[in-house]
Every structure is written in C-alpha cells, then in structure tokens.
Amino acid sequence: MSPSEKLELETLAGSDVEFRSDTMYFLVLDRFESGMPEKPREEGDEMYDASHQDWRKYWGGDLQGLINRIPYLRSFGISAVWTTPLFEQIRSMTRGDEQHAPIHGYWTSDFKRINPRWVNDPSEKRLFTRDDTTFDRLLAELHRQGMKYVLDIVCNHSSPDTEDGKGKLYDDGELVADFDNDKDHWYHHYGPTLDWTDEWQVQNGELAGLATFNENNILYRNYIKDAIRQWVGKGVDALRIDTVKHMPVWFWQEFTADMATANRNLFRFGEWIYSHPENDASVDFANRSGMSILDFGLCMAIRECLSGQDPSGFHALQRIFDLDGKYHGATELVTFFENHDMPRLQSLGVADEGMNLALVLLLTTRGIPCLYYGCEQYLHNDTDGGDDPYNRPMMEMWGETEATRLIGILAEERSRNRAVQWGGQWPKWVDEETYVFVRRYRDSRCLVILNKGPQRTLTIENVEFPDGHHECILTDNPVEVKDDRIVIDLRPWQCVVLVRRGEDVRAATVAVIQLNNAPTEPGDQLAIIGDCPELGGWDLEKAYYMECVNANTWFAELPLNESVRKAIAYKFVIFRAQGDRPPEREIRTARRRLVSPTGWVKWRDRWEA
C-alpha cells in the first residue's frame, strides 16, 4: 500500500494518535541545557546573559542541549517532550521599568522561521528551505528513540510594545502586518480586557498588552494555518495550543480540522487557563473544539491538597473526578501540578516526600501526565514565593533521585497497562489524609494507596484484586488480599501501587471505540451490535460488550479480522440492570465505517435516540 493510499484509508476509516500511554515532559528550552554555548549568534548580547543572573534575559538553553539530554529523559521513562515555542521572536527588550526578553517563546515575529537562538547556526532559521537543521536532528533522534515531540503554538497574539514597535509579523522574513500600521486589519484594536467575565472582551481585548490577532481576517487565518502545517509537515507529533479561551470556538474548529487534514494522527490540547469541570465554558470547549485541554481543575486541587491550603485534603481531588462525566474525553485531559506560569509545588512548602506522592498520583490517575522540567531533581527557587520568573530556573542536576526512580517505574507501567491508560477510576477510600482508588479496564487493574497524614492502619474493601500475595511495584513490599480486602499499615507520605496486566486485544485491525452520552444507569451494560461477523450479524446474544469509564464514557477494543478492507454497519445497545426491561437500541440508522488494514483505528461516537 502506498503512503497516499494508507492516508486515504485512515481518513475514511477514522484514526487519531493515542497519547494516554505516554509520559510527557514540559521544559522551558532556554533554561534546560546549552548544547553549544560558544555558537555564533545573529543578535548582539543585549538579550543574553551567560552569567545566569538576569532572570529576564536568555540564558542559553537550546535544541542541541535537548538532543544531548535525550538519554537522560529516556532513563526515567519520558516518552513525549513538549518545549516552549520555537518560532522566531522579537529582537528587542520590552519597554518599561522591567524589561523582558522573550525567553519563553510566546512573542512571535515570524511563525515560518525558527528562533536562531535555538539552533546551532543562525543560517538554520529558514527552517522550511532545508532538512538538515538542529530541529530536524532533534525530531529524528526522538523518533529513533520511540519518543514524540509536542510543538507549542500561540495563535491568539504576536508581541507587545518594544523599541522596534508592536505586533510586527513576518512571513519568512517579509513584513505582512504591523499593529501600529494595520492597513489590512490583521489585529483587533479594542484595548485591554477589563472585564474578565465578558466573553466578548476576553476574545477580542488585549491580554497583557499583546497585539491580538483578528481571526475574522482570512489573510491571518490562511497565514497561521499555512505556517503550522509546515511545522506539522516536519514531523511533530502533537500541538499544545496557548490561550485558547481568547479566541472563539469556531476558529478552533476550523483550525483543528485543517491540522487533522495535514496529519490525522496529530494530538492537540489547549491551554484554557484555570479550566474547571464546574466552568461550563471550558468544558464545552473541550468537548467541541477538536482538541483536549490542560486540566487546571485537577492541578489546583493537587496543589491545595498537598500544600495544606485546602483542609478537605484528598476530598478536593475526588470532587474533580466526580465531575469527569461532563467531559467527552476525561481520560485525554493533560494532567499536571505545576508549570511555567505558577510557583512550583515545592515553593508552596511541599517537601520532597510530598513531591514523590504528587508524582505517584499524577502517573497513575486518569489523563495524560505532564511533568514540569526539573521536578524529578526537586528543582525550585523560592525567591518572591517562586513566581515568574523564579519558577524557570536553569536545570543544573542530572543524576538519579528517588523521583526519577518512581517516575521510571510508573511510566513503564503506564506504557503497558491498559487500566492506567484507558480505565475508569473508582474511589475505594477518601478522607482528608488518605486516598485509595482503583483503575479498571477489562481484566487489567491498578490499585493506588496514598497517605499524606500520620501513621495509620486502614482496612480497604472491594479492592478488585484476587486473594493472595501481591507486591507493591514501587517497593516490592508484600500486600495480602483476603476476601477482596486489604488491611495495611501506612506510614506518613507512603505510596502503594499494585497492578495486574490483562491480555491485549489482538487482531488484524483493532477498532478502539469510545461512546459518549449513553443514557445508562448504574449496573447497566452497554454493547455494540452490527452486520459483520465480529458483531454477530445483529444478534443481541453475540453483542460485543464495552467498558464503563465514567458517567459519560464507554470504551472498547473491537478485534476485526474477517471484516478488514470492508465496510461495516453498527450501532449501540443498552442491556438494563433490571432484567424485566428490554434491551434499548439507539434510534438511528446504523453507522458505517471502512475497516482499514492499518492495524489500529479509533472511532469516536455519541449515542443517538
């Protein structure tokens, strides 16, 4: 099969990339590692401080440094690397008392060029005229190691006011827009956002003095989509998309559709800052925009729980998980507990033991875990409470720690255990100091016990593990299960993780099917019926059963052998827990899918009645 034929089949059959088996690592590129400190520089030294004393200037981290440290990241199981944006940036400091260089990468001047500071020679900045740049070598090495690269992009704005002006935008070196001389209306000119409860102001006003793009202008939309398509064409595996709440959802639906056409297997997630399951706008965005989002609700709950800011402790976390049914894809939310825009967890007073517990929680709970660089080395600078810019220190240590050991064990388990990747999350014990939950998918399990309080003896019922001797994968310590119950002595800050891995579903093609919005009730079973042999030819007794993930999501891996390269028809049916109620089928004509011979496809559906 030719590449073009394979792409056509994947598009027709439905597929997208799977990130839930990955452990992601987010790094501020300028503060990670300098691979070529003496390399030639296009600009002068005004924005660069080799002494690492001025926190608002470049310190010299680059892509070569990242390449050099790929073995380090692989040593503790990192499988996806997200860096701050790589685009060419403004070349002068911002105006005002506190002058800033764009070390973070979010003040773009040219989306079709790479910041020459990130590569080994300034001549590489015209990234799309060649295939031998430092960035190309980074992608090649990551992919050779079985790792993924996440490109950070910002579509909402370009740059603030500097000595060179404001909002000057270039197309591979050619000026196409200028905020101060905006003859073609590439920018909004409504002034700063003053009322953050007003959706129109949030989407059209300026954020922190940044020149805000006018998404209604087709010239701008064509430019930004063309630019990002070129980066996708280089081989990036995912997009992290900045400030998504500041642009209307129709723009993102158009943008994500075009990116999916460029690469169907491109994972996408956005930053809706301080999203929360009780914030209906952020939930609606996650469900309808064509991308997942960063899970700020869980992030803040973890921080407040472990720092003691929320006296309800682990109840704060469970309140978030109890609302997972609001999302179409809660297991694809990107989870984290710190980033470059907030003080690090340890700057809140959390000790190393608390960091270890946070890592165990993040790597075993639902969602796609993302670590902030240096957490594995307990990196933090608490100046001024550790807020920006002190949450972006230079990476200095690279050795083995208790944190790297824990991450390595759990990242490996995540890569192999379907319960950790896809399973539902069911609490077994929740109080202020102790949290016990089980992840469940088919015959795979992961039982997690976390204790941040004093020593205690706990009896845990219905652990869903067979009776007998089990070992914690973190310590090899024995745990006995009897009558589906564990009686365990817990030390302060102790973590226990028990696992069982079931058999993987294998077939010529496995269709990973996710269904939302089915009107199921506790105890009901949901299944797939259809016209193909694998679905029993519409025979209800041969229906293929799905797994419940949460109140809104059911999941299944459907093995397909006889139906490969054929079109199949299917729909969903509910078998009610109350036996006197008849099965309830969807009220719609059957869906039709082409079963491609690509080995694996993903189908996302919603119940219809």
XYZ file of C-alpha atoms in Angstrom:
609
model
C 0.000 0.000 0.000
C 1.365 3.406 -0.968
C 1.616 6.188 1.656
C -1.132 8.151 -0.093
C -3.443 5.124 -0.139
C -2.760 4.489 3.548
C -3.539 8.119 4.418
C -6.782 7.967 2.438
C -7.848 4.781 4.210
C -7.013 6.216 7.631
C -9.016 9.344 6.857
C -12.025 7.338 5.698
C -11.829 4.793 8.498
C -11.141 7.213 11.313
C -7.983 7.350 13.378
C -6.090 9.651 15.658
C -2.967 9.400 17.742
C -3.010 7.757 21.174
C -1.213 9.705 23.921
C -2.662 8.057 27.038
C 0.191 5.576 27.223
C 2.756 8.397 27.264
C 4.506 10.336 30.000
C 5.071 13.919 28.874
C 7.851 16.298 29.968
C 7.459 20.065 29.558
C 10.596 22.214 29.524
C 11.436 25.884 29.099
C 14.004 25.406 26.347
C 16.155 28.397 27.314
C 16.542 27.021 30.865
C 17.145 23.337 30.150
C 20.618 22.775 28.690
C 23.079 24.689 26.497
C 24.446 22.369 23.839
C 26.630 24.966 22.083
C 27.384 27.864 24.447
C 30.030 29.332 22.104
C 27.981 29.075 18.908
C 27.696 32.040 16.507
C 24.891 34.455 17.385
C 22.878 36.581 14.995
C 21.994 39.195 17.608
C 24.255 41.076 19.965
C 24.475 40.315 23.667
C 21.805 42.755 24.894
C 19.243 39.979 25.424
C 21.682 37.247 26.537
C 23.190 36.776 29.995
C 25.747 33.982 30.127
C 26.160 34.519 33.885
C 22.538 33.488 34.542
C 21.963 36.431 36.872
C 19.315 38.402 34.955
C 16.200 36.221 35.089
C 14.543 38.197 32.272
C 17.212 37.504 29.653
C 18.192 34.446 27.638
C 20.481 32.020 29.469
C 21.500 29.864 26.510
C 19.465 26.657 26.523
C 18.947 25.306 23.003
C 17.867 22.347 20.896
C 21.339 20.830 20.846
C 21.232 20.761 24.632
C 17.920 18.907 24.460
C 19.344 16.421 21.952
C 22.264 15.807 24.290
C 19.883 15.092 27.173
C 17.520 12.689 25.396
C 19.270 9.696 27.064
C 18.658 11.345 30.434
C 14.933 11.722 29.716
C 14.667 8.175 28.425
C 16.393 6.891 31.571
C 13.254 7.576 33.614
C 10.636 6.758 31.022
C 9.796 10.068 29.357
C 8.165 9.319 26.005
C 6.946 12.758 24.833
C 8.792 16.084 25.040
C 6.990 19.426 24.984
C 9.137 22.552 24.703
C 8.199 26.193 24.879
C 7.578 27.664 21.380
C 10.366 27.613 18.798
C 9.235 30.426 16.467
C 11.406 33.429 15.679
C 10.838 36.081 18.365
C 11.037 39.847 18.686
C 14.652 41.048 18.810
C 14.489 43.793 21.419
C 13.527 44.025 25.066
C 10.076 45.229 26.053
C 9.622 48.838 27.116
C 9.124 49.860 30.744
C 10.848 49.569 34.085
C 11.113 45.774 33.959
C 12.429 44.892 30.532
C 11.895 41.352 29.288
C 13.376 39.216 26.544
C 11.035 36.605 25.021
C 12.854 33.655 26.609
C 9.509 31.823 26.883
C 8.843 31.896 23.116
C 5.324 33.353 23.145
C 6.126 36.708 21.432
C 6.433 35.574 17.839
C 7.603 37.764 14.983
C 7.703 35.067 12.272
C 5.810 31.759 12.514
C 7.650 30.415 9.453
C 11.110 30.713 10.943
C 12.784 29.210 13.982
C 14.383 31.364 16.664
C 18.084 31.333 15.661
C 18.998 31.079 19.346
C 17.608 27.543 19.451
C 19.732 26.142 16.607
C 23.460 25.677 16.078
C 23.862 28.346 13.395
C 21.697 31.387 12.540
C 21.530 30.230 8.915
C 19.149 27.454 10.053
C 16.379 29.925 10.843
C 14.778 29.399 7.411
C 13.653 26.031 8.640
C 11.473 25.033 5.705
C 14.069 25.526 2.984
C 16.199 22.601 4.224
C 16.013 19.339 6.152
C 19.363 19.292 7.964
C 18.740 21.736 10.821
C 19.163 21.111 14.528
C 15.366 20.821 14.747
C 15.349 18.107 12.077
C 18.016 16.233 14.013
C 16.005 16.565 17.215
C 12.899 15.057 15.614
C 14.926 12.267 14.025
C 16.578 11.346 17.323
C 13.352 11.484 19.326
C 11.572 9.286 16.814
C 14.522 6.891 16.670
C 14.168 6.511 20.428
C 10.403 5.942 20.140
C 9.613 9.362 21.605
C 7.206 12.089 20.494
C 7.629 15.843 20.118
C 4.975 18.393 21.164
C 5.139 21.794 19.434
C 3.854 24.719 21.495
C 1.988 27.284 19.387
C 0.142 30.553 20.020
C -2.494 31.756 17.557
C -4.073 34.483 19.681
C -1.331 37.125 19.649
C 2.117 38.121 18.495
C 4.188 40.608 20.506
C 3.998 43.523 22.978
C 5.397 47.023 22.637
C 9.190 47.109 22.238
C 11.795 49.537 20.965
C 11.104 48.117 17.486
C 7.334 48.624 17.676
C 4.394 46.362 18.442
C 2.936 43.376 16.623
C 5.247 43.308 13.617
C 4.616 39.992 11.881
C 6.703 38.438 9.115
C 6.141 35.692 6.555
C 9.555 34.040 6.146
C 11.208 37.436 6.530
C 8.653 39.577 4.661
C 6.628 42.041 6.750
C 2.911 41.242 6.409
C 1.353 43.010 9.412
C 2.134 45.827 11.839
C -0.130 46.663 14.777
C 0.802 50.363 14.545
C 0.104 50.493 10.796
C -2.592 47.861 10.402
C -3.889 48.690 6.955
C -5.149 45.149 6.274
C -6.769 44.677 9.718
C -4.722 41.735 10.944
C -5.233 42.822 14.546
C -8.015 43.751 16.947
C -7.738 47.291 18.311
C -10.170 47.240 21.237
C -7.691 47.939 24.023
C -7.054 45.789 27.095
C -9.573 43.349 28.525
C -11.083 44.984 31.614
C -13.998 42.670 32.459
C -12.846 39.049 32.542
C -16.448 37.833 32.868
C -17.326 39.364 29.491
C -16.698 36.706 26.822
C -16.511 39.301 24.032
C -13.777 41.233 25.844
C -11.862 38.056 26.667
C -11.864 37.047 23.000
C -11.246 40.477 21.443
C -9.400 42.564 24.009
C -5.671 42.595 24.595
C -4.035 40.163 27.007
C -1.169 41.799 28.957
C -0.519 44.378 26.232
C -0.008 41.792 23.469
C -1.053 42.550 19.886
C -4.183 40.411 19.425
C -4.881 38.823 16.044
C -8.160 39.390 14.216
C -9.335 35.855 13.464
C -12.107 37.223 11.224
C -9.424 38.179 8.676
C -8.938 35.360 6.171
C -5.418 36.648 5.422
C -4.434 35.994 9.014
C -6.195 32.612 9.167
C -4.540 31.422 5.974
C -1.146 32.608 7.215
C -1.292 30.915 10.627
C -2.688 27.650 9.296
C -0.135 27.522 6.495
C 2.680 28.180 8.960
C 1.642 25.490 11.438
C 1.012 22.996 8.627
C 4.656 23.415 7.647
C 5.777 22.562 11.183
C 3.416 19.577 11.187
C 4.948 18.528 7.885
C 8.340 18.387 9.573
C 7.011 15.547 11.713
C 5.824 16.974 15.043
C 3.510 14.585 16.882
C 1.282 16.986 18.823
C 0.343 20.621 19.287
C -0.001 22.384 22.633
C -2.059 25.484 21.861
C -1.734 28.614 24.003
C -4.502 30.943 25.266
C -7.397 29.116 23.599
C -10.100 30.850 25.666
C -9.155 34.146 23.990
C -10.420 33.102 20.545
C -13.913 31.887 19.530
C -14.594 28.172 19.265
C -15.468 28.422 15.547
C -11.885 29.473 14.840
C -10.530 26.446 16.698
C -12.935 24.088 14.958
C -11.698 25.379 11.610
C -8.054 25.289 12.722
C -8.153 21.783 14.193
C -9.961 20.451 11.128
C -7.191 21.787 8.886
C -4.497 20.347 11.173
C -6.235 16.951 11.167
C -6.181 17.030 7.385
C -2.435 17.737 7.494
C -1.896 14.802 9.879
C -4.789 12.723 11.130
C -2.594 11.369 13.930
C -1.802 14.765 15.437
C -2.765 15.059 19.106
C -3.950 18.534 20.107
C -4.504 20.097 23.525
C -5.114 23.675 24.564
C -4.467 25.969 27.499
C -7.803 27.234 28.783
C -6.245 28.806 31.852
C -7.945 27.781 35.093
C -10.368 25.480 33.310
C -12.574 23.556 35.726
C -15.355 20.970 35.360
C -17.726 23.458 37.003
C -16.791 26.071 34.372
C -19.267 25.145 31.641
C -17.484 27.259 29.018
C -14.203 25.391 29.433
C -15.960 22.006 29.418
C -17.906 22.939 26.281
C -14.643 23.973 24.641
C -13.000 20.655 25.486
C -15.985 18.777 24.060
C -16.490 20.758 20.848
C -13.247 22.416 19.766
C -11.449 19.441 18.255
C -8.777 19.354 20.972
C -8.338 18.308 24.574
C -7.260 20.773 27.276
C -4.864 21.076 30.199
C -6.643 20.022 33.398
C -6.262 23.108 35.594
C -9.060 21.946 37.888
C -7.119 18.850 38.948
C -3.845 20.803 39.033
C -5.165 23.279 41.572
C -6.781 20.524 43.650
C -3.468 18.635 43.874
C -1.572 21.787 44.846
C -4.086 22.797 47.507
C -4.365 19.251 48.868
C -0.638 18.598 49.251
C 0.274 22.096 50.442
C -2.476 22.039 53.076
C -4.225 25.082 51.580
C -7.438 23.045 51.316
C -8.262 21.371 54.649
C -10.521 18.868 52.883
C -7.365 17.204 51.564
C -7.992 14.361 49.134
C -11.706 15.152 49.030
C -10.686 18.109 46.830
C -9.309 15.688 44.242
C -12.305 13.392 44.348
C -14.652 16.330 43.785
C -12.867 16.884 40.466
C -13.002 13.208 39.457
C -16.695 13.017 40.359
C -17.349 15.501 37.539
C -15.428 13.592 34.853
C -18.713 12.689 33.186
C -19.039 16.269 31.970
C -16.206 15.674 29.504
C -16.374 13.569 26.369
C -12.746 12.565 26.940
C -11.725 12.962 30.594
C -9.014 10.327 30.140
C -7.389 12.540 27.485
C -7.147 15.662 29.626
C -3.499 16.620 30.106
C -2.780 16.483 33.836
C -0.100 18.384 35.771
C 0.525 20.012 39.152
C 2.894 22.865 38.188
C 4.030 24.776 35.119
C 5.898 27.883 33.947
C 3.079 30.256 34.943
C 2.784 29.358 38.636
C 5.113 28.724 41.587
C 6.477 25.208 41.654
C 4.799 22.778 44.032
C 7.785 22.824 46.375
C 7.689 26.626 46.518
C 4.358 26.149 48.316
C 6.212 24.404 51.139
C 5.791 20.821 49.923
C 8.746 18.643 50.967
C 10.470 16.036 48.798
C 8.161 13.310 50.194
C 5.170 15.350 49.107
C 6.650 15.759 45.626
C 7.094 11.983 45.430
C 3.451 11.454 46.366
C 2.339 14.018 43.770
C 4.316 12.173 41.094
C 2.780 8.813 42.004
C -0.683 10.369 41.881
C -0.081 12.094 38.542
C 1.313 8.995 36.847
C -1.457 6.644 37.982
C -4.572 8.791 37.770
C -6.717 9.284 34.673
C -5.434 11.628 31.965
C -2.121 12.181 30.199
C 0.544 13.094 32.783
C 2.849 16.024 32.098
C 5.880 16.752 34.294
C 7.459 20.206 34.527
C 11.186 20.106 33.937
C 13.348 19.604 36.996
C 10.628 18.264 39.292
C 12.479 14.947 39.176
C 15.500 16.757 40.675
C 13.334 18.655 43.229
C 14.300 21.858 41.373
C 12.793 25.071 42.741
C 13.745 28.661 43.535
C 11.575 30.278 46.186
C 12.542 33.923 45.615
C 9.398 36.089 45.808
C 7.380 32.971 46.517
C 8.738 31.174 43.471
C 6.526 33.011 40.984
C 7.531 34.024 37.434
C 10.411 34.275 36.579
C 11.769 32.262 39.522
C 9.735 29.206 38.538
C 12.022 28.970 35.469
C 15.488 28.281 36.932
C 18.327 26.737 34.965
C 18.430 22.955 35.060
C 21.565 22.013 36.978
C 21.416 18.377 38.150
C 21.014 15.239 36.062
C 21.544 12.337 38.445
C 19.304 9.570 39.717
C 16.909 10.541 42.502
C 14.013 8.915 44.302
C 11.747 10.907 41.988
C 13.405 9.589 38.794
C 13.116 6.066 40.206
C 9.390 6.446 40.864
C 8.725 8.107 37.509
C 10.630 5.377 35.671
C 8.630 2.577 37.302
C 5.263 4.229 36.760
C 5.968 5.482 33.222
C 6.837 1.905 32.259
C 3.625 0.647 33.860
C 1.570 3.296 32.077
C 3.061 2.265 28.735
C 1.951 -1.346 29.256
C -1.157 -1.347 31.449
C -4.481 -0.644 29.727
C -6.151 0.120 33.058
C -3.780 3.045 33.639
C -4.155 4.254 30.065
C -7.876 3.890 29.424
C -9.597 2.628 32.528
C -12.163 4.206 34.753
C -11.119 5.497 38.167
C -13.108 4.247 41.124
C -12.507 5.514 44.696
C -12.180 2.934 47.459
C -11.320 5.246 50.357
C -11.239 9.044 50.516
C -10.620 11.252 53.526
C -8.510 14.289 54.335
C -5.250 12.330 54.674
C -5.612 9.129 52.636
C -6.760 8.354 49.134
C -7.307 4.905 47.643
C -8.560 4.282 44.107
C -8.552 1.550 41.505
C -8.140 1.933 37.754
C -10.054 -0.770 35.870
C -10.205 -1.845 32.243
C -11.258 -5.359 31.184
C -9.034 -7.683 33.242
C -6.317 -5.085 33.920
C -6.100 -3.291 37.273
C -4.075 -0.658 39.131
C -4.749 -0.085 42.843
C -3.206 3.064 44.343
C -2.936 3.880 48.059
C -1.684 7.360 49.057
C -1.235 8.547 52.627
C -0.082 12.088 53.387
C -1.114 12.010 57.056
C 0.212 10.298 60.171
C 0.750 6.565 60.552
C -2.481 4.603 60.473
C -3.954 1.158 59.893
C -6.514 1.047 57.118
C -8.978 -1.631 56.026
C -9.866 -1.317 52.346
C -12.854 -3.250 50.985
C -13.657 -4.353 47.438
C -10.123 -3.875 46.107
C -10.877 -5.907 42.948
C -7.695 -7.980 43.258
C -7.606 -11.750 43.711
C -6.897 -13.158 47.150
C -3.259 -13.862 47.839
C 0.160 -12.280 47.930
C 0.868 -9.153 45.864
C 3.836 -6.789 45.743
C 3.928 -3.021 45.507
C 5.742 -2.144 42.284
C 7.385 0.859 43.982
C 8.967 -1.005 46.888
C 8.474 -4.775 46.327
C 6.845 -4.838 49.781
C 4.208 -7.564 50.192
C 0.500 -6.817 50.413
C -2.003 -9.536 51.266
C -5.509 -9.620 49.842
C -8.101 -11.759 51.616
C -11.813 -11.821 50.851
C -11.311 -8.891 48.439
C -9.971 -6.845 51.364
C -6.640 -5.312 52.390
C -5.609 -4.449 55.944
C -2.497 -2.273 55.703
C -0.273 -0.212 57.988
C 0.566 3.091 56.322
C 3.458 5.394 57.155
C 3.333 9.183 56.585
C 3.739 10.023 52.876
C 3.626 6.352 51.895
C 2.522 5.284 48.418
C 1.496 1.734 47.448
C 0.751 0.651 43.876
C -0.495 -2.843 42.958
C -1.005 -3.848 39.319
C -2.406 -6.611 37.146
C -1.986 -6.600 33.379
C -4.515 -8.403 31.275
C -4.088 -9.737 27.775
C -4.021 -7.194 24.967
C -6.696 -7.415 22.303
C -5.063 -8.577 19.100
C -6.438 -8.718 15.561
C -5.641 -7.697 12.005
C -7.259 -4.363 12.909
C -8.354 -3.267 16.372
C -11.011 -0.557 16.439
C -10.743 1.474 19.646
C -14.292 2.737 20.136
C -15.367 5.485 22.511
C -19.034 6.290 23.116
C -20.414 9.336 24.936
C -23.825 10.409 26.206
C -25.424 6.974 26.504
C -28.406 7.113 28.933
C -27.083 4.316 31.127
C -27.824 3.788 34.816
C -25.697 2.076 37.495
C -25.434 -1.629 36.763
C -26.369 -1.364 33.062
C -24.204 -2.905 30.370
C -23.538 -1.333 27.004
C -22.580 -3.214 23.853
C -22.026 -2.910 20.110
C -24.088 -4.786 17.566
C -23.633 -4.804 13.800
C -23.776 -6.564 10.474
C -20.276 -8.096 10.462
C -19.214 -11.485 11.832
C -17.290 -9.878 14.685
C -20.514 -8.201 15.875
C -22.731 -11.232 15.482
C -24.739 -10.148 12.453
C -27.140 -8.095 14.633
C -27.686 -10.997 17.057
C -28.034 -9.489 20.540
C -26.644 -12.653 22.116
C -23.387 -12.045 20.231
C -23.068 -8.342 21.045
C -19.600 -7.022 21.919
C -19.565 -5.503 25.401
C -17.908 -2.213 26.293
C -16.209 -0.968 29.486
C -17.626 1.858 31.621
C -15.046 4.634 32.140
C -17.260 7.213 33.845
C -20.812 8.523 33.796
C -20.375 9.776 30.217
C -17.889 7.454 28.562
C -17.810 3.814 27.461
C -14.802 2.230 25.797
C -13.979 -0.925 23.857
C -11.328 -2.522 21.681
C -13.112 -4.380 18.897
C -10.979 -7.065 17.184
C -11.643 -7.208 13.443
C -10.251 -9.949 11.216
C -12.855 -11.069 8.683
C -14.067 -7.520 8.065
C -10.748 -5.886 7.208
C -10.950 -3.832 3.999
C -14.740 -3.974 4.198
C -17.390 -1.507 5.249
C -19.305 -2.481 8.366
C -22.509 -1.158 9.930
C -23.013 -0.930 13.690
C -24.911 0.753 16.489
C -25.062 0.579 20.273
C -27.454 -1.160 22.659
C -28.038 -0.919 26.423
C -28.803 -4.033 28.460
C -30.575 -2.779 31.542
C -29.632 -3.980 35.023
C -33.292 -4.647 35.712
C -33.922 -7.895 33.868
C -37.556 -7.167 33.070
C -36.635 -4.192 30.895
C -35.926 -4.978 27.232
C -32.611 -4.010 25.574
C -32.603 -0.414 24.383
C -31.120 0.218 20.937
C -30.104 3.571 19.517
C -32.845 5.090 17.378
C -30.865 5.890 14.265
C -29.703 4.268 11.065
C -26.563 2.229 11.546
C -23.168 3.907 11.380
C -20.935 2.749 8.571
C -17.143 2.539 8.805
C -14.477 1.281 6.461
C -12.167 -1.136 8.306
C -8.714 -0.179 7.112
C -5.854 -2.699 7.178
C -3.730 -0.309 9.247
C -3.711 -2.421 12.408
C -5.372 0.159 14.636
C -8.092 2.808 14.308
C -10.024 4.959 16.749
C -13.721 5.711 16.377
C -15.485 8.329 18.499
C -19.296 8.219 18.651
C -22.195 9.732 20.570
C -25.385 7.891 21.500
C -28.387 8.928 19.421
C -32.029 8.371 20.194
